[in-house]
XYZ file of C-alpha atoms in Angstrom:
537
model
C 99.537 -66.030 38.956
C 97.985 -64.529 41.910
C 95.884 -62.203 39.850
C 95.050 -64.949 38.001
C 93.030 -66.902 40.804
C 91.568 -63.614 42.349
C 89.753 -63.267 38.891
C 88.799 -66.736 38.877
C 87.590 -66.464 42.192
C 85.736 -63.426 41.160
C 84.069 -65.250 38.126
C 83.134 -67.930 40.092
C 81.601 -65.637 42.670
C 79.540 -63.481 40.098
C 78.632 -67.252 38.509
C 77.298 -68.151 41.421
C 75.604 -64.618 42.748
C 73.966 -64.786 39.423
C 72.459 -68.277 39.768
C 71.551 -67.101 42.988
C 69.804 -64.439 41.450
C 67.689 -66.291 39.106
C 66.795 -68.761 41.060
C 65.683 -66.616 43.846
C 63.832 -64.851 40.468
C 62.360 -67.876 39.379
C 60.904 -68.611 43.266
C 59.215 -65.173 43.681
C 57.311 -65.583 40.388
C 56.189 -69.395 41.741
C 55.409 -67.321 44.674
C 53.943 -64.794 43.094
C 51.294 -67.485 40.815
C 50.253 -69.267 44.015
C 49.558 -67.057 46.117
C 47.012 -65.315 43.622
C 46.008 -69.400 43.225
C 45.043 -69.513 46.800
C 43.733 -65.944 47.084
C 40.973 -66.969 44.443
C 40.006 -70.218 46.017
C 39.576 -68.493 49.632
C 38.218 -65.140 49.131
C 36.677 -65.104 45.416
C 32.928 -64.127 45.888
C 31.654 -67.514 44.193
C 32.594 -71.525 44.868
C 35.588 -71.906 42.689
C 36.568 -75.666 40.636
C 40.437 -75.549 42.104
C 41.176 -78.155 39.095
C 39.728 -75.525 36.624
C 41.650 -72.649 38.002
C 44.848 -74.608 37.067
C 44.190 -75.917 34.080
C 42.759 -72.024 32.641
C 46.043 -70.603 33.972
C 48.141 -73.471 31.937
C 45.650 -72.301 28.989
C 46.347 -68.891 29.931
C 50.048 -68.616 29.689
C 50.031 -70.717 26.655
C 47.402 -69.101 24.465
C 50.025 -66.085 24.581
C 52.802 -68.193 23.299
C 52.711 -69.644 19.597
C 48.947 -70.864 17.779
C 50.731 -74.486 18.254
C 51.597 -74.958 21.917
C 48.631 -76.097 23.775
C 47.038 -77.574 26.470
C 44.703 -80.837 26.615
C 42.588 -82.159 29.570
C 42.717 -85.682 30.412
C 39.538 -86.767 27.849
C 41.060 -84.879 24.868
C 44.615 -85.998 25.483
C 43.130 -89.597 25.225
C 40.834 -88.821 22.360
C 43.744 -87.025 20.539
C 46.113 -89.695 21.042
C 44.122 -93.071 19.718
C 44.459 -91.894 15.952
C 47.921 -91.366 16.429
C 48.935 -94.293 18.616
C 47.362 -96.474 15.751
C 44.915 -98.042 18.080
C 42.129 -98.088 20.667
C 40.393 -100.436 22.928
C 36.921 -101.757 22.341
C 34.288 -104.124 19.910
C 35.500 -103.454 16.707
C 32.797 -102.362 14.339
C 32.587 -99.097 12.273
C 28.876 -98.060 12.857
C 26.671 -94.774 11.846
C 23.334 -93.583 13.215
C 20.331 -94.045 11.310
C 17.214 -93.240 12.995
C 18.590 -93.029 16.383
C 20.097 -96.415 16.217
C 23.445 -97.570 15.898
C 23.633 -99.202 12.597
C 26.880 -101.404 11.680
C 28.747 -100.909 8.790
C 31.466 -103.025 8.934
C 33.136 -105.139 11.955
C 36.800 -104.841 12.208
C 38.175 -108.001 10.296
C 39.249 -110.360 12.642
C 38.284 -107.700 15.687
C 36.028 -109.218 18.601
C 32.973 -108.170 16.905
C 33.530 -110.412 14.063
C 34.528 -113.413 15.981
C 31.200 -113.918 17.368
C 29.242 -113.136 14.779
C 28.459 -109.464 14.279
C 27.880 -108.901 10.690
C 27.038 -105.447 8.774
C 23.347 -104.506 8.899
C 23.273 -105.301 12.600
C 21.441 -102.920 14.811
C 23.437 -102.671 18.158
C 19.925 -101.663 20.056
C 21.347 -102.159 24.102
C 24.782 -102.300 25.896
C 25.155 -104.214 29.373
C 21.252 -104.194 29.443
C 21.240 -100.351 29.075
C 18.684 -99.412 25.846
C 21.347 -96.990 23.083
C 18.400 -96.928 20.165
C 15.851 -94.479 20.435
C 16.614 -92.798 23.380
C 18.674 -89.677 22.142
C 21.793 -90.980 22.990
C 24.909 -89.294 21.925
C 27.396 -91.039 19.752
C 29.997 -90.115 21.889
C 27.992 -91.467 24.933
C 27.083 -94.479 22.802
C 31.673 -94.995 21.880
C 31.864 -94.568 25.563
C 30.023 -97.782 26.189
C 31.256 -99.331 23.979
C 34.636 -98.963 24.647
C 36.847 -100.490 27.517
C 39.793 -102.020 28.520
C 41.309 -104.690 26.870
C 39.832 -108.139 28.078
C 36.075 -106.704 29.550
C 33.209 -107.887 28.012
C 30.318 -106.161 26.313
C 26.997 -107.482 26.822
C 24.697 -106.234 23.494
C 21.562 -106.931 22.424
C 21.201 -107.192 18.584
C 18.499 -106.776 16.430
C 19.113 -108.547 12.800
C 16.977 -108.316 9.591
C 14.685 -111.069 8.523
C 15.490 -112.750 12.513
C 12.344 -111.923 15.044
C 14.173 -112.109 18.053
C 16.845 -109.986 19.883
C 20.181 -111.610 19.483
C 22.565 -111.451 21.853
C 26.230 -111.352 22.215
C 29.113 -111.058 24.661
C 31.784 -109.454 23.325
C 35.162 -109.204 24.563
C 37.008 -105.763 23.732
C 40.330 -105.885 22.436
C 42.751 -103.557 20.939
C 41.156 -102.497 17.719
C 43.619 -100.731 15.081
C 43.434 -97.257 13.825
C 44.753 -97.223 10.128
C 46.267 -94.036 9.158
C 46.326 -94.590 5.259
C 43.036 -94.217 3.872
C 43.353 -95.769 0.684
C 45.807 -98.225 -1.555
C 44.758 -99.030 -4.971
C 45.956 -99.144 -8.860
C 44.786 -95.830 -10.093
C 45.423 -96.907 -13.800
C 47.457 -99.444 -15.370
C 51.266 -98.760 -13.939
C 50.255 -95.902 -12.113
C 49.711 -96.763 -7.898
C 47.738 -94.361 -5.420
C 48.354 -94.261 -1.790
C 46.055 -91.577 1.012
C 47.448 -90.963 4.097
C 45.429 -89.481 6.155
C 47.895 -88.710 9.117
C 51.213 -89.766 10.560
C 50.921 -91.744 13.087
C 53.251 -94.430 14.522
C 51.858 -97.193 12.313
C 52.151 -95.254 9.585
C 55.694 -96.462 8.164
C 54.527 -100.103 8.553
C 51.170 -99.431 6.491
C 53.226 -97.423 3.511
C 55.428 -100.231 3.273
C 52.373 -102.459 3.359
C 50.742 -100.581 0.801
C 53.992 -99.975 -1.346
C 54.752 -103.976 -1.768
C 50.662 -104.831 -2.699
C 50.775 -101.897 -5.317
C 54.055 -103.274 -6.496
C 52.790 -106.712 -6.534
C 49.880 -105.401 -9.265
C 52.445 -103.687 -11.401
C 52.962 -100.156 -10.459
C 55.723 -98.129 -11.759
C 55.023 -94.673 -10.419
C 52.957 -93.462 -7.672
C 50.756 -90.698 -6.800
C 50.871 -89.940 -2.832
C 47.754 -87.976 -1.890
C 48.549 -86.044 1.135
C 45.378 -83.515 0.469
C 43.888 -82.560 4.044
C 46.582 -84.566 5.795
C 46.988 -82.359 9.029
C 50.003 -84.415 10.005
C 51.409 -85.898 12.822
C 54.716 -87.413 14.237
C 57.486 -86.312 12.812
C 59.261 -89.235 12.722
C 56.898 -91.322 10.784
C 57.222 -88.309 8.378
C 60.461 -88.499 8.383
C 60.610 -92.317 7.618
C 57.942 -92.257 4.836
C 60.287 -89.884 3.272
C 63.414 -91.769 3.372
C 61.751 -94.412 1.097
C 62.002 -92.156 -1.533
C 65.439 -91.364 -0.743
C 69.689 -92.634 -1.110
C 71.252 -93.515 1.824
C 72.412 -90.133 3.491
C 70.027 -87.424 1.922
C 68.617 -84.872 4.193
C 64.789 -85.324 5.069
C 64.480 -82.243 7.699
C 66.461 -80.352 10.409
C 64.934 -79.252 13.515
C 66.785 -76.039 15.470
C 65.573 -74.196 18.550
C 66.554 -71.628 21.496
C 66.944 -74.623 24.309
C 67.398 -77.922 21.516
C 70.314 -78.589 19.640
C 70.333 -78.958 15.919
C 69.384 -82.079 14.636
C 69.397 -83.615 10.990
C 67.026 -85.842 9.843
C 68.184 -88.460 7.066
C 67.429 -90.537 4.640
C 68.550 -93.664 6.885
C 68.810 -96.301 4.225
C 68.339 -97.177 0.412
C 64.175 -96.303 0.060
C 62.134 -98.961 -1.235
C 60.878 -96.222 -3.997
C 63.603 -94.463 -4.864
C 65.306 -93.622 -8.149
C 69.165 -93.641 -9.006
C 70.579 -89.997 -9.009
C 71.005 -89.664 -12.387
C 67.141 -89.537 -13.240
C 66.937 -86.504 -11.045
C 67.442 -83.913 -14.005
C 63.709 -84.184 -14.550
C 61.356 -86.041 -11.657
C 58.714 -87.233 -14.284
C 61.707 -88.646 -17.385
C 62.711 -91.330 -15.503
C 61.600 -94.982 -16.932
C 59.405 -95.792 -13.679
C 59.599 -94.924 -9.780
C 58.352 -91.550 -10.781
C 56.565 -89.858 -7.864
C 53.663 -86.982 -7.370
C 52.373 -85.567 -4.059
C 49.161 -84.174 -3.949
C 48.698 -81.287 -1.323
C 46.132 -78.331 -0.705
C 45.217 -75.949 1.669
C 45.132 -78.181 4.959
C 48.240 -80.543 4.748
C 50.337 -79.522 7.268
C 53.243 -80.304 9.515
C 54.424 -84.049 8.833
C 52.731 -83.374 5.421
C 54.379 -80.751 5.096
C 57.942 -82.753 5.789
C 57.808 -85.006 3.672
C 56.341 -82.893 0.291
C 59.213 -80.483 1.503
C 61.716 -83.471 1.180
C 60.583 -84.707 -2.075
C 60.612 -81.296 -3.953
C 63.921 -79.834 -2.199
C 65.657 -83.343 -3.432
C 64.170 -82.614 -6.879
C 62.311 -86.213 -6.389
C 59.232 -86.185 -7.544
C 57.107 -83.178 -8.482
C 54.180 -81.489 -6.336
C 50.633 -80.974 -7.381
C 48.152 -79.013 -5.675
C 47.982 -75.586 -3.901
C 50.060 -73.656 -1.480
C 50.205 -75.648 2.305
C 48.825 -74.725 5.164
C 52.084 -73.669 6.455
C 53.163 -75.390 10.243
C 56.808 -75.522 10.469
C 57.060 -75.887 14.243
C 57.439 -79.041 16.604
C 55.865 -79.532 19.392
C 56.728 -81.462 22.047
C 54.414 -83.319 24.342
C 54.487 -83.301 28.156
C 52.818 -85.280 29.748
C 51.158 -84.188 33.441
C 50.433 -86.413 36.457
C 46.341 -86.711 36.162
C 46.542 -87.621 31.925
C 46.579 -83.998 31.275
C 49.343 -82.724 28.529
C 51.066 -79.764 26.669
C 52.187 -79.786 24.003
C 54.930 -77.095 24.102
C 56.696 -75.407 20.764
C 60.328 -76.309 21.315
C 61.972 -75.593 17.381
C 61.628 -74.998 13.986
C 62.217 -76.890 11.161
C 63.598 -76.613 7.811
C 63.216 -78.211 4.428
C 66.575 -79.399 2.876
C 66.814 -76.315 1.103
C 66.951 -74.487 4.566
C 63.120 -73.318 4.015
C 61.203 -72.782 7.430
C 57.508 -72.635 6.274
C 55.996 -71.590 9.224
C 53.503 -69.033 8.047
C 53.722 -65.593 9.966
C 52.002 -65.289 13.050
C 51.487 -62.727 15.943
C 51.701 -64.254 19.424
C 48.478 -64.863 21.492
C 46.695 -64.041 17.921
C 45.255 -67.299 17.021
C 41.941 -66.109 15.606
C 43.846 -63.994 13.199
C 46.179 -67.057 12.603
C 43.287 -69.488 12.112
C 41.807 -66.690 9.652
C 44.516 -67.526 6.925
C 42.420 -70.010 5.001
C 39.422 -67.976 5.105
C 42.039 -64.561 3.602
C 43.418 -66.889 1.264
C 39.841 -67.736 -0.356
C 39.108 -63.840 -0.104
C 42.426 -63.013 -1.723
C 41.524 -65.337 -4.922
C 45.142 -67.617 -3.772
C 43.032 -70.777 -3.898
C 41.190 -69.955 -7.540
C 44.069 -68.148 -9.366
C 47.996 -68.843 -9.367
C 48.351 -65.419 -10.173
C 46.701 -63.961 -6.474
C 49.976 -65.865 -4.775
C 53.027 -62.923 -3.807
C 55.888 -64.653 -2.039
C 58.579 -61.563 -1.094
C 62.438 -62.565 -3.318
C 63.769 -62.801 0.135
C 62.118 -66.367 0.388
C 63.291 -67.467 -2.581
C 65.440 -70.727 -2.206
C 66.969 -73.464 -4.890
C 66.029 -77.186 -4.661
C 69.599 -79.245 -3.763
C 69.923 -80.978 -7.446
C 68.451 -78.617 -10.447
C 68.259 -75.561 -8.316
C 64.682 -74.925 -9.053
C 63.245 -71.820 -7.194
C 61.164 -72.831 -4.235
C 59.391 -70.253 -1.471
C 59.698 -70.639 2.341
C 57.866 -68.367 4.943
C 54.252 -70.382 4.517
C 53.699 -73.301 3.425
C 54.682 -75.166 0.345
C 54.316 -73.860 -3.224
C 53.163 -76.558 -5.527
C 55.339 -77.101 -8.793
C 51.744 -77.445 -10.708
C 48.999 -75.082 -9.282
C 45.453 -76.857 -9.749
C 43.063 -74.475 -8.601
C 39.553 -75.119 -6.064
C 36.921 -75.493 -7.666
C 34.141 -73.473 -5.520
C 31.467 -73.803 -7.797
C 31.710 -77.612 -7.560
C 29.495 -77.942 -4.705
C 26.552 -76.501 -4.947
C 24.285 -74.340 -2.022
C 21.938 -77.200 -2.241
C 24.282 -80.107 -2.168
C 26.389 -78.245 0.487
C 23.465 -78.436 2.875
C 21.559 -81.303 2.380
C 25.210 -82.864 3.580
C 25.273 -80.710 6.628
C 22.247 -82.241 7.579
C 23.188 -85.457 6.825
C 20.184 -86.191 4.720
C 22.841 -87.575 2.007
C 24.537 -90.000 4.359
C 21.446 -90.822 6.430
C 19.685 -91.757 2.909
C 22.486 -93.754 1.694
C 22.727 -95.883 4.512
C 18.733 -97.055 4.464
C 19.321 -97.693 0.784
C 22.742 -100.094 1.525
C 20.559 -101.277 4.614
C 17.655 -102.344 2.104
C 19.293 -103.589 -0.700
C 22.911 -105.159 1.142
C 22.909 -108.919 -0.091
C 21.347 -108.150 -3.578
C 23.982 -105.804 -3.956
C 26.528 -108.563 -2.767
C 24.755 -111.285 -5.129
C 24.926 -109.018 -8.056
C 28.480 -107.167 -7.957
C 30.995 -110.325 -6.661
C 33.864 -107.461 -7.483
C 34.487 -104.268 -6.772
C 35.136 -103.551 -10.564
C 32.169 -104.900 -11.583
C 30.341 -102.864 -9.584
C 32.376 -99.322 -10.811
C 31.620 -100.466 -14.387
C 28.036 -101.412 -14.038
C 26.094 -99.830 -10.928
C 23.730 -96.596 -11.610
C 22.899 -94.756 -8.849
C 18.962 -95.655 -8.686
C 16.586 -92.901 -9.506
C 14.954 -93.827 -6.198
C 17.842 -93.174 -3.976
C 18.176 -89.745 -5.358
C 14.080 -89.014 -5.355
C 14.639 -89.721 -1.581
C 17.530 -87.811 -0.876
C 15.237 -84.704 -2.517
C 11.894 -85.696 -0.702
C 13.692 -85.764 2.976
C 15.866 -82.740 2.141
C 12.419 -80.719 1.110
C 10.673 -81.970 4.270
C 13.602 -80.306 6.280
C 12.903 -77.452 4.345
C 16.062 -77.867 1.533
C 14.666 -77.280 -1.716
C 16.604 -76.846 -4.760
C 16.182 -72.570 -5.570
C 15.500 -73.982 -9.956
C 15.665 -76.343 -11.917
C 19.026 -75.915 -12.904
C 20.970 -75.857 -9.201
C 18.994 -79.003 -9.359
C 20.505 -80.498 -12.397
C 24.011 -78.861 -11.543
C 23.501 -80.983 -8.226
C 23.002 -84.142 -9.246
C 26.664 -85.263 -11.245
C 28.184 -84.784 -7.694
C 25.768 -85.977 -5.809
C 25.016 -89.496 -7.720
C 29.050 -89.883 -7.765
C 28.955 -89.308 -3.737
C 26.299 -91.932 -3.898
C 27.690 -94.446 -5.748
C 31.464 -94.194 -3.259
C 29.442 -93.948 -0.438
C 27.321 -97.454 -1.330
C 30.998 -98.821 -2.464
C 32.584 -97.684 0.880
C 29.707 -99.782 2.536
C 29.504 -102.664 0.878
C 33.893 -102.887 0.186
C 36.140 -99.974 2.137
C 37.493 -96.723 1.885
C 39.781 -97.742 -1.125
C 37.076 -98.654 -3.165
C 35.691 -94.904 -2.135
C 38.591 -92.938 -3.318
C 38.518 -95.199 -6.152
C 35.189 -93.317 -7.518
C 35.850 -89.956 -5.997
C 38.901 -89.115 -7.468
C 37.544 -89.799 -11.024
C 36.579 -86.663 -9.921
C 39.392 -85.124 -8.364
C 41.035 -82.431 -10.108
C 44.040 -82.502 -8.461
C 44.171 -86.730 -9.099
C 43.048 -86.208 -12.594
C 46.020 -83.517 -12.748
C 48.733 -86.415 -11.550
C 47.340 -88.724 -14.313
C 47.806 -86.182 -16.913
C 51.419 -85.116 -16.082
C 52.250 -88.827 -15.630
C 50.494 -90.042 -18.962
C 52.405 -87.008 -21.045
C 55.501 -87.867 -20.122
């Protein structure tokens, strides 16, 4: 017995000498940083920002941790959060530069803009007296303006075609939504299409949204486009998912050195889901038949919920290999706005792949490299370029089809990228904007006619040509910026794409983005691909 408590005591004594020890460890090396903080700001040679010093040595000691964990300033933890907290404060209006003038597109429906009578055409030419047209103005100055807390008013000065005199408006700002999914329309007959662009936290609400209007018009199967989605929270990933889902079925699990394991589930019976015993082949079932779309850049949430669907043996994935993020950060959040957001775990696909693509730590440029090797390599033209070692070989949970882990997602259907699609003179006559610049004087010019003459949306996608004028324009400004087609034939190779860009761009202007996506992806391979599978079946 005695011996008993004298080891007790002793483990209790070493417990507590060890503590001891790391927390005397743990104050030297706080020590240790500010000391060599306040060394810099008193004796460096030059006037030192204190605020900067701290905020490079957070960068610092990050930058030599994962390419995920990472610090944000005030401005960009604000800027980085709007598109994910579904909204932002201000006037409402979607707006491009033309000519050094802010031109509107489109005011929010029902936004503040709207209200008092902001309609698209509208020339926003001065803010609270201040002149925003042709002075040079950035946009981002310009947002900055226009932007402010919920309830302030903006004073503008509008100028309106076919009305002499400035108009002006008081405008009071209000929250403004941020819609993560980009499009929601019938792709063909039975067959829905839903973009999301993100995950953000109104993203559940908008799939469901989306989900009932498409089901409302008589879809039976759905393509999700996830192409270029860079992702998001992982809950709204997570929830997306489960629609697809039974009661019960695993989504994701999360497991890291200082978190515990966690299981993510499907947490109820999905609104898109099929009964179990369709799942011997994802596209035989009679309807609820799903494809994701996916390339190069969706990542993270993406990344979730295509890992879901395939592991499940749900729906089948079209595309090319993912970018390959299987890491979650978490963000915390510092007195003055400031935030990290700090790698805390991995996660896995249902299957038990992590995804995470390999990395060497404090090597981001070799990290953000991969896309660039994986053009290089031939991965993104030819199926055959991909080598995935047998020790990431895993079986999905129902047929026990062979799936890869250790970066990114494999598709079930490669489609490969087209590179000669675009060509060198379309590439940069869009890099200088001359495409979207041109575009917008033509909408600009021709707005109501093209309201008077195309009352619907399918009207106008059976009917409008691109007019030869727009295009002579587009070539005229491009040459006088010194773009010129090398022959005749990039010329003629050029213009399929380019009057099919046109024509979504005038639909996007005069309807939304559905109606954009709606012409694009008659020219989407990896849309076209969906359509095929879903048709043959």
């Amino acid at each position: 017995m005695r011996k008993s408590i004298i080891l007790t005591a002793a483990m209790s004594m070493l417990l507590t000498i060890t503590v001891f020890a790391q927390r005397e460890s743990e104050m030297l090396r706080l020590r240790k940083l500010n000391m060599a903080r306040t060394a810099i700001e008193a004796l460096y040679v030059d006037t030192v920002n204190a605020d900067k010093l701290v905020e490079d040595a957070i960068r610092g000691m990050l930058e030599k941790l994962d390419p995920h964990s990472a610090y944000s300033d005030p401005k960009e933890t604000k800027e980085m959060n709007e598109p994910l907290n579904g909204s932002f404060e201000g006037i409402g209006v979607q707006f491009n530069m033309v000519d050094d003038t802010l031109l509107v597109i489109q005011p929010v429906s029902k936004g503040p803009s709207e209200k008092v009578g902001i309609v698209a055409g509208d020339r926003i030419v001065a803010v609270a007296d201040t002149a925003i047209a042709g002075v040079k103005m950035s946009k981002e100055e310009i947002m900055r303006r226009l932007r402010g807390p919920k309830g302030t008013t903006a004073h503008l000065k509008v100028v309106r075609r076919g009305i002499s005199d400035t108009l002006r408006f008081d405008v009071i700002r209000d929250k403004i939504p941020v819609f993560s999914i980009d499009a929601t329309y019938m792709l063909r007959p039975g067959i829905g299409y839903i973009r999301i662009g993100n995950f953000s936290a109104t993203t559940y609400d908008e799939f469901i949204q989306s989900l009932e209007k498409l089901k409302q018009q008589g879809m039976k199967d759905l393509v999700l486009d996830l192409q270029s989605n860079g992702g998001g929270y992982l809950q709204a990933a997570v929830d997306v998912a489960g629609e697809f889902l039974e009661h019960g079925d695993l989504i994701v699990y999360t497991d890291g050195r200082s978190v515990p394991h966690r299981d993510y589930k499907a947490g109820g019976n999905g609104a898109f889901r099929q009964s179990a015993s369709t799942f011997n082949n994802p596209l035989q079932a009679s309807e609820n038949r799903v494809i994701v779309l996916v390339d190069q850049f969706s990542a993270s949430a993406a990344e979730i919920v295509t890992g879901a669907i395939q592991d499940q043996d749900r729906g089948i994935v079209v595309g090319r290999r993912t970018f390959g993020k299987g890491l979650v950060q978490r963000p915390i959040e510092l007195p003055d706005g400031s935030m990290i957001r700090l790698t805390i775990a991995h996660y896995y696909t249902p299957s038990g792949r992590c995804i995470q693509k390999p990395y060497e730590k404090g090597d981001k440029k070799s990290y953000d490299q991969d896309i660039v090797n994986r053009l290089k390599s031939g991965e993104l033209t030819n199926e055959d370029s991909i080598h995935v070692a047998d020790s990431l070989r895993f079986e999905t949970l129902r047929l026990h089809r062979t799936v890869y882990g250790g970066g990114g997602i494999m598709p079930d259907y490669f489609v490969a990228q087209d590179t000669a699609h675009y060509t060198r003179l379309h590439r940069e006559l869009s890099a200088k904007s001359v495409i979207i610049q041109q575009n917008l004087h033509y909408v600009d010019d021709h707005r109501k006619q093209l309201q008077r003459k195309y009352t619907s949306f399918s009207d106008f996608q059976q009917h409008f040509t691109v007019p030869q004028q727009l295009i002579d324009a587009i070539i005229s400004e491009g040459e006088k910026q010194g773009i010129k087609a090398k022959d005749d034939d990039e010329l003629q190779k050029t213009l399929p794409t380019l009057t099919l860009q046109l024509k979504a761009l005038i639909a996007r202007d005069i309807w939304d983005m559905s109606e954009y996506y709606a012409i694009m992806n008659e020219d989407n391979e990896l849309v076209q691909k969906a359509i095929q599978l879903l048709n043959k079946e």
